[in-house]
mmCIF file of C-alpha atoms and ligand atoms in Angstrom:
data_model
loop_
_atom_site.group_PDB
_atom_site.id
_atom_site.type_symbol
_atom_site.label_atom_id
_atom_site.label_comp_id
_atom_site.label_asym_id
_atom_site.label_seq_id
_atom_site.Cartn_x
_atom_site.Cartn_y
_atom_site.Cartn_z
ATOM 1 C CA UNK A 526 109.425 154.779 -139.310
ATOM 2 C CA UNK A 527 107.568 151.633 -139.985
ATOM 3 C CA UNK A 528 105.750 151.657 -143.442
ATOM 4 C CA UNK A 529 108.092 152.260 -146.482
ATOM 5 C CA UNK A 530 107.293 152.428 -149.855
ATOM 6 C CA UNK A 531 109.974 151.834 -152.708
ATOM 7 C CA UNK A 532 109.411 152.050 -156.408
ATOM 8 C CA UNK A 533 111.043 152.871 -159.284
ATOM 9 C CA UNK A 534 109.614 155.481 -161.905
ATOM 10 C CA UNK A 535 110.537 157.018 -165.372
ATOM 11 C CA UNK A 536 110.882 160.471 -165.261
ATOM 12 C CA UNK A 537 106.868 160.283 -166.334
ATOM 13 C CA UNK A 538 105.827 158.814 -163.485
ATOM 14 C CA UNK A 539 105.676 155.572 -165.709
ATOM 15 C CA UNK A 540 106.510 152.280 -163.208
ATOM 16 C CA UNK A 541 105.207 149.389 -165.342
ATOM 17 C CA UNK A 542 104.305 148.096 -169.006
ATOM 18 C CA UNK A 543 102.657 144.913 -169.765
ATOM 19 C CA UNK A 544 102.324 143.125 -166.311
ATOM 20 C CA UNK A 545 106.155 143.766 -166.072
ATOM 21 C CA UNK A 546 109.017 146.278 -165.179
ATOM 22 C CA UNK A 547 109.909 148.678 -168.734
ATOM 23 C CA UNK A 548 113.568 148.455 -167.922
ATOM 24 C CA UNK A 549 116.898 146.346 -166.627
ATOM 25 C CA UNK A 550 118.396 148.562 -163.566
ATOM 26 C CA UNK A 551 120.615 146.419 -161.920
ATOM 27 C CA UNK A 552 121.941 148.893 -159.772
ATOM 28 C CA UNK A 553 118.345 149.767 -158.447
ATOM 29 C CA UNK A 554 117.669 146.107 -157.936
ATOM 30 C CA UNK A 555 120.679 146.032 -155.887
ATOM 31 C CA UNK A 556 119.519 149.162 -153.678
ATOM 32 C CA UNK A 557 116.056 147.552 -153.245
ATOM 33 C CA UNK A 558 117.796 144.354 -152.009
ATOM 34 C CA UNK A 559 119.655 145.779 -149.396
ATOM 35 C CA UNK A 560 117.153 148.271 -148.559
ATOM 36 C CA UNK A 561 114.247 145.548 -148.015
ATOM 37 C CA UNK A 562 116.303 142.764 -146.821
ATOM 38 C CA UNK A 563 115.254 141.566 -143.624
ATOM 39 C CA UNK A 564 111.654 143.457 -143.683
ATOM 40 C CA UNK A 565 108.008 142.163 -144.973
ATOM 41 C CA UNK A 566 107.614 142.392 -148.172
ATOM 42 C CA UNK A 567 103.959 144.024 -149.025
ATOM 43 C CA UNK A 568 102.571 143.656 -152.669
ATOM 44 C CA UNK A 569 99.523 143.640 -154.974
ATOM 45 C CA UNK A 570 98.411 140.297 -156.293
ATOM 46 C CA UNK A 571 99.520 141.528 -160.052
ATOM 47 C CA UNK A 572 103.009 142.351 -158.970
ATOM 48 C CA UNK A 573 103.490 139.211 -157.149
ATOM 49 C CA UNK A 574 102.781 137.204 -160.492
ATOM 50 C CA UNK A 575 105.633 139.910 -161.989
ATOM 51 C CA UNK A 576 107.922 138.098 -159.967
ATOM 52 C CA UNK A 577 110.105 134.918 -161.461
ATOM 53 C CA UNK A 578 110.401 133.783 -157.595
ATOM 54 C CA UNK A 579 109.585 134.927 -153.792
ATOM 55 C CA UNK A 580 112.084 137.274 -152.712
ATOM 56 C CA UNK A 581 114.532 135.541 -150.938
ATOM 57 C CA UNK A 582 115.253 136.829 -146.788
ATOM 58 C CA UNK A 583 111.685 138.857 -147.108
ATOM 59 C CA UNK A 584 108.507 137.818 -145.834
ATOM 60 C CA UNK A 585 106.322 137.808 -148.920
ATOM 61 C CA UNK A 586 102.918 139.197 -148.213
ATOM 62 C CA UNK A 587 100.329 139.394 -151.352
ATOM 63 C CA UNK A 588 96.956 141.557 -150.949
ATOM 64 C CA UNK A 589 94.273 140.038 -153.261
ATOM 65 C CA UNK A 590 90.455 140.321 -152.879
ATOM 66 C CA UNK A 591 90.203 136.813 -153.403
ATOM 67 C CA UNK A 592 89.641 135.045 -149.763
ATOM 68 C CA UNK A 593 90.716 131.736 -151.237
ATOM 69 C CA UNK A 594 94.189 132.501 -152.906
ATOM 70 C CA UNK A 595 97.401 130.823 -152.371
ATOM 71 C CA UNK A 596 100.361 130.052 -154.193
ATOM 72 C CA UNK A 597 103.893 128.418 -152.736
ATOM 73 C CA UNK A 598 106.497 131.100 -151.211
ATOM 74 C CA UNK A 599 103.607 133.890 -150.483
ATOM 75 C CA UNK A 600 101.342 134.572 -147.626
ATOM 76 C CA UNK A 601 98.380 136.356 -148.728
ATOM 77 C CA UNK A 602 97.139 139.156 -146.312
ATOM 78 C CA UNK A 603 94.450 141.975 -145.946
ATOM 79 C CA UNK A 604 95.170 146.068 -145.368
ATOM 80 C CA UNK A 605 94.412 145.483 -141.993
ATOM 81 C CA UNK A 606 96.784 143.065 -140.927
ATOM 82 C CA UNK A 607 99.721 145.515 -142.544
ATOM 83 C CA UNK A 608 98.039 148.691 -140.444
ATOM 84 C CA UNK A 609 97.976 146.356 -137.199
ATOM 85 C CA UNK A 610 101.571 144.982 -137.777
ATOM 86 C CA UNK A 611 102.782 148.881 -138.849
ATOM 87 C CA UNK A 612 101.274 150.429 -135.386
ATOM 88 C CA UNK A 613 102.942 147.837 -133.773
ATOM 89 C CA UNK A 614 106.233 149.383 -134.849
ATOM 90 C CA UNK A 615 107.181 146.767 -137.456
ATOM 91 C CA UNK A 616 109.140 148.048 -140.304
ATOM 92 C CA UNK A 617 107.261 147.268 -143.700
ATOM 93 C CA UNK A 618 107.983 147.473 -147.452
ATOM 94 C CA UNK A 619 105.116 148.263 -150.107
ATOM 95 C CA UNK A 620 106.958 146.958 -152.919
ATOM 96 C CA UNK A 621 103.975 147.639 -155.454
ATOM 97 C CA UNK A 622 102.610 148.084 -157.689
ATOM 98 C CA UNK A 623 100.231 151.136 -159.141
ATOM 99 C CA UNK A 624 97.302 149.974 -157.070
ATOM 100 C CA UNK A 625 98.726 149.134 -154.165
ATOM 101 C CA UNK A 626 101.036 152.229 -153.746
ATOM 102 C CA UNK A 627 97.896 154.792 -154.444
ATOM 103 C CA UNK A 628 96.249 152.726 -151.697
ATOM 104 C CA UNK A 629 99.171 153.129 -149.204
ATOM 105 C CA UNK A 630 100.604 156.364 -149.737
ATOM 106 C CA UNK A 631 98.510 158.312 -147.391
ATOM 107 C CA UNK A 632 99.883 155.666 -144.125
ATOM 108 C CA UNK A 633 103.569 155.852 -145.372
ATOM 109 C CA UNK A 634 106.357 157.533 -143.548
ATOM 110 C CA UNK A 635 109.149 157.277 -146.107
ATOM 111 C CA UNK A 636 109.655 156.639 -149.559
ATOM 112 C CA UNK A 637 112.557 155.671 -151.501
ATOM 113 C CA UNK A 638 112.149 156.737 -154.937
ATOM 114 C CA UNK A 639 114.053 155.742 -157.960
ATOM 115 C CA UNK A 640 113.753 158.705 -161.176
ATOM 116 C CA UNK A 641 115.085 156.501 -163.863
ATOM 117 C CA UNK A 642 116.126 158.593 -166.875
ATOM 118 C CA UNK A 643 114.322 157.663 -169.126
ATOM 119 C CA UNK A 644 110.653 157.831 -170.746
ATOM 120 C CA UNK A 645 108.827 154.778 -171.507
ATOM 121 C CA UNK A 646 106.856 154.145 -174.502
ATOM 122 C CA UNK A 647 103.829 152.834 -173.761
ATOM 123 C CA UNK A 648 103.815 152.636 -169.698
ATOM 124 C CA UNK A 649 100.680 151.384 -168.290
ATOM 125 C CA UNK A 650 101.009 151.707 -164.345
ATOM 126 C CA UNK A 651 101.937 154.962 -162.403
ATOM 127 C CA UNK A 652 103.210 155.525 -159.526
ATOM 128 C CA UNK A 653 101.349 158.597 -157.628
ATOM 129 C CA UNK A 654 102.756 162.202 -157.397
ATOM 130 C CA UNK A 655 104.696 163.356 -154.218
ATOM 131 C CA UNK A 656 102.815 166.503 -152.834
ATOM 132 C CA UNK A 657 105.272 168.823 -151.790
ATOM 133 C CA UNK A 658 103.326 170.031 -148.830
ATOM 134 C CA UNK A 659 103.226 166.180 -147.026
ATOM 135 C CA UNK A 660 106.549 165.004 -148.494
ATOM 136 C CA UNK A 661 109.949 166.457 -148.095
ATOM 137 C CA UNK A 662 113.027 164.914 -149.967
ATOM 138 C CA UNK A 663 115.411 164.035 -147.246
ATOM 139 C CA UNK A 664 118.248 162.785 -149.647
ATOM 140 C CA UNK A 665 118.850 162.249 -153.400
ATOM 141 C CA UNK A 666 122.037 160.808 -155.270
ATOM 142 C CA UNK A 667 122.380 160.975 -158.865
ATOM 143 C CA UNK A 668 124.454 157.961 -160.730
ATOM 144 C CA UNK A 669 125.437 157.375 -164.042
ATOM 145 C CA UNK A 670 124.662 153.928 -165.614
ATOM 146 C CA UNK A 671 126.613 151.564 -164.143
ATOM 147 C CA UNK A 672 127.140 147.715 -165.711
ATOM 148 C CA UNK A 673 123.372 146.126 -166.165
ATOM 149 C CA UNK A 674 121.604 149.707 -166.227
ATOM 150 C CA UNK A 675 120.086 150.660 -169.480
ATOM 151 C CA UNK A 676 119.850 154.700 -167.364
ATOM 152 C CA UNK A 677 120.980 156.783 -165.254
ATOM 153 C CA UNK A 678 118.839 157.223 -162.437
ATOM 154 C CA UNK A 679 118.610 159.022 -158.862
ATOM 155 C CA UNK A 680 117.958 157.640 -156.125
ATOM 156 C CA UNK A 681 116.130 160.167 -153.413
ATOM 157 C CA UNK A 682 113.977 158.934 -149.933
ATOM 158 C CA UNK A 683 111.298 160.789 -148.975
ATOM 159 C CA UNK A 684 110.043 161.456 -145.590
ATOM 160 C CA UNK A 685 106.914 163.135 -144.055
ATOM 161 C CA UNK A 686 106.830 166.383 -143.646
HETATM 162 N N1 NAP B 1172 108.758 150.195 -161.087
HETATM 163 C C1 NAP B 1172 108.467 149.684 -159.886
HETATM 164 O O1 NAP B 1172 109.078 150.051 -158.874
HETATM 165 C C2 NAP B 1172 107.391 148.645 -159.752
HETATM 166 C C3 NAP B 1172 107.183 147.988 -158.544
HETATM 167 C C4 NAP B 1172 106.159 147.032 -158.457
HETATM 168 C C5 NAP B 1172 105.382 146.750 -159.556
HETATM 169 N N2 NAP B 1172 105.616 147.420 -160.721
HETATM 170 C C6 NAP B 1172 104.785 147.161 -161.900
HETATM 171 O O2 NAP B 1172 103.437 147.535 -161.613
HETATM 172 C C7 NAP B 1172 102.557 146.717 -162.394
HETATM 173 C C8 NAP B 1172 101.551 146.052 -161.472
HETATM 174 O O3 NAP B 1172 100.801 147.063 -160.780
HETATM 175 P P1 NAP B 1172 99.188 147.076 -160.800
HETATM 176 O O4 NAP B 1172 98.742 148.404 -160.319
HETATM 177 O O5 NAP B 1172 98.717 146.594 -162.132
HETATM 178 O O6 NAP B 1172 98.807 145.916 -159.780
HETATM 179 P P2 NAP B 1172 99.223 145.661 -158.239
HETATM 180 O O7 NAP B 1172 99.084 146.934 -157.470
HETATM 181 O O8 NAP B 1172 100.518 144.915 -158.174
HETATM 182 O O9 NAP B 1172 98.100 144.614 -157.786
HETATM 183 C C9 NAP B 1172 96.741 144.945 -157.897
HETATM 184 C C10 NAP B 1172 95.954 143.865 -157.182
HETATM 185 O O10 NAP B 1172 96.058 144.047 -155.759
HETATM 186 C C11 NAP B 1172 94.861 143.574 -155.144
HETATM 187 N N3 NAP B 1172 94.270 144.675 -154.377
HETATM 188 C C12 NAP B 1172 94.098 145.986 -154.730
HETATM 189 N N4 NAP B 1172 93.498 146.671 -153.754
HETATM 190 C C13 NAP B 1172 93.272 145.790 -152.734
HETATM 191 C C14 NAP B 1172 92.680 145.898 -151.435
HETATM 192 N N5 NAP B 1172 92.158 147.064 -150.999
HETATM 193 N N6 NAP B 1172 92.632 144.801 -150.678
HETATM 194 C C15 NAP B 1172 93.128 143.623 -151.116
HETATM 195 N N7 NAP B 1172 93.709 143.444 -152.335
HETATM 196 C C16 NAP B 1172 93.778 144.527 -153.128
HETATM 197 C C17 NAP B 1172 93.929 143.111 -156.274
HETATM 198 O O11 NAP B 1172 94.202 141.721 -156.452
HETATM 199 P P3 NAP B 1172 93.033 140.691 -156.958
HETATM 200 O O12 NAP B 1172 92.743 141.106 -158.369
HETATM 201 O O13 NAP B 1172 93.682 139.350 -156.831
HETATM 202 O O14 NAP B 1172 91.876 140.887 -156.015
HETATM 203 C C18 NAP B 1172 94.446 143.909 -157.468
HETATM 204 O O15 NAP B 1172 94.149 143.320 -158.710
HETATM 205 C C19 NAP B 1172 103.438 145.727 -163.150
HETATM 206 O O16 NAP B 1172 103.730 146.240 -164.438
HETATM 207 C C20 NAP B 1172 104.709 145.699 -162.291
HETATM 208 O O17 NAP B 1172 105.868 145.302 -163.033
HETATM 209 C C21 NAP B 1172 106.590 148.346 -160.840
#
């Protein structure tokens, strides 16, 4: 199963306001830790400048149309290079955002999807609807906020049909 996406979305579809993430789940950031850990990490030049660091224990892989780009901790890369490493049998993580998931959906074998509880005011990035015909939802776990969560949220992976 080697190219997973992972995202967290308000029960609008909502994933991001102002260059950022519209919430503090800690519990969700915990999930995606453990979850990616290990794995290439595949994002959108916009969600890479989200981040206050690389992610530790990931390879961090940033798609940009820009041939020249660079910055410390990141490895910039093309949609080919993910297809060739994916066929190979490599597991991958799309870790965002908008762009990049509505560009990858279509290759992906799983999904791990967060439903935060919540609607955001004001979201500006989506994440893109799970047709029910290509996507089945293999498991899904409701929690209640737990310490550092501003939501509930439920946490469901979503696999090919
Ligand atoms: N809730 C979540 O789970 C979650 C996860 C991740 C991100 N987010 C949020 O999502 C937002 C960012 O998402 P976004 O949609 O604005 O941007 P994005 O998907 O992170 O990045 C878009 C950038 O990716 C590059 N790109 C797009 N298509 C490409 C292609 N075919 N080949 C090579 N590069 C390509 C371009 O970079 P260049 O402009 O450099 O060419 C484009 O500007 C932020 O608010 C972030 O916090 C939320």
């Amino acid at each position: 199963m080697p190219l997973h996406l992972i995202w967290a979305e308000d029960e609008a579809g909502g994933i991001g306001r102002d260059g950022d993430l519209p919430w503090r789940q800690r519990t969700d950031l915990q999930r995606f830790k453990a979850l990616t850990m290990g794995h290439p990490v595949i994002m959108g030049r916009r969600t890479w400048e989200s981040l206050p660091f690389p992610l530790p224990g990931r390879e961090n892989l940033v798609l940009t149309r820009h041939p020249d780009w660079s910055d410390d901790g990141a490895v910039r890369t093309t949609i080919e290079h993910v297809r060739a490493r994916s066929e190979a049998g490599e597991t991958l993580f799309i870790i965002g955002g908008g762009e990049i998931y509505a560009l990858l959906l279509s290759e992906a074998t799983v999904v791990h999807r967060t439903v935060v509880h919540t609607t955001v005011n004001g979201a500006d990035t989506h994440a893109p609807p799970l047709d029910s015909a290509t996507w089945t939802l293999a498991s899904t776990e409701t929690i209640a906020a737990q310490d550092g969560d501003a939501h509930d949220q439920t946490f469901e992976r979503w696999t090919r049909s």
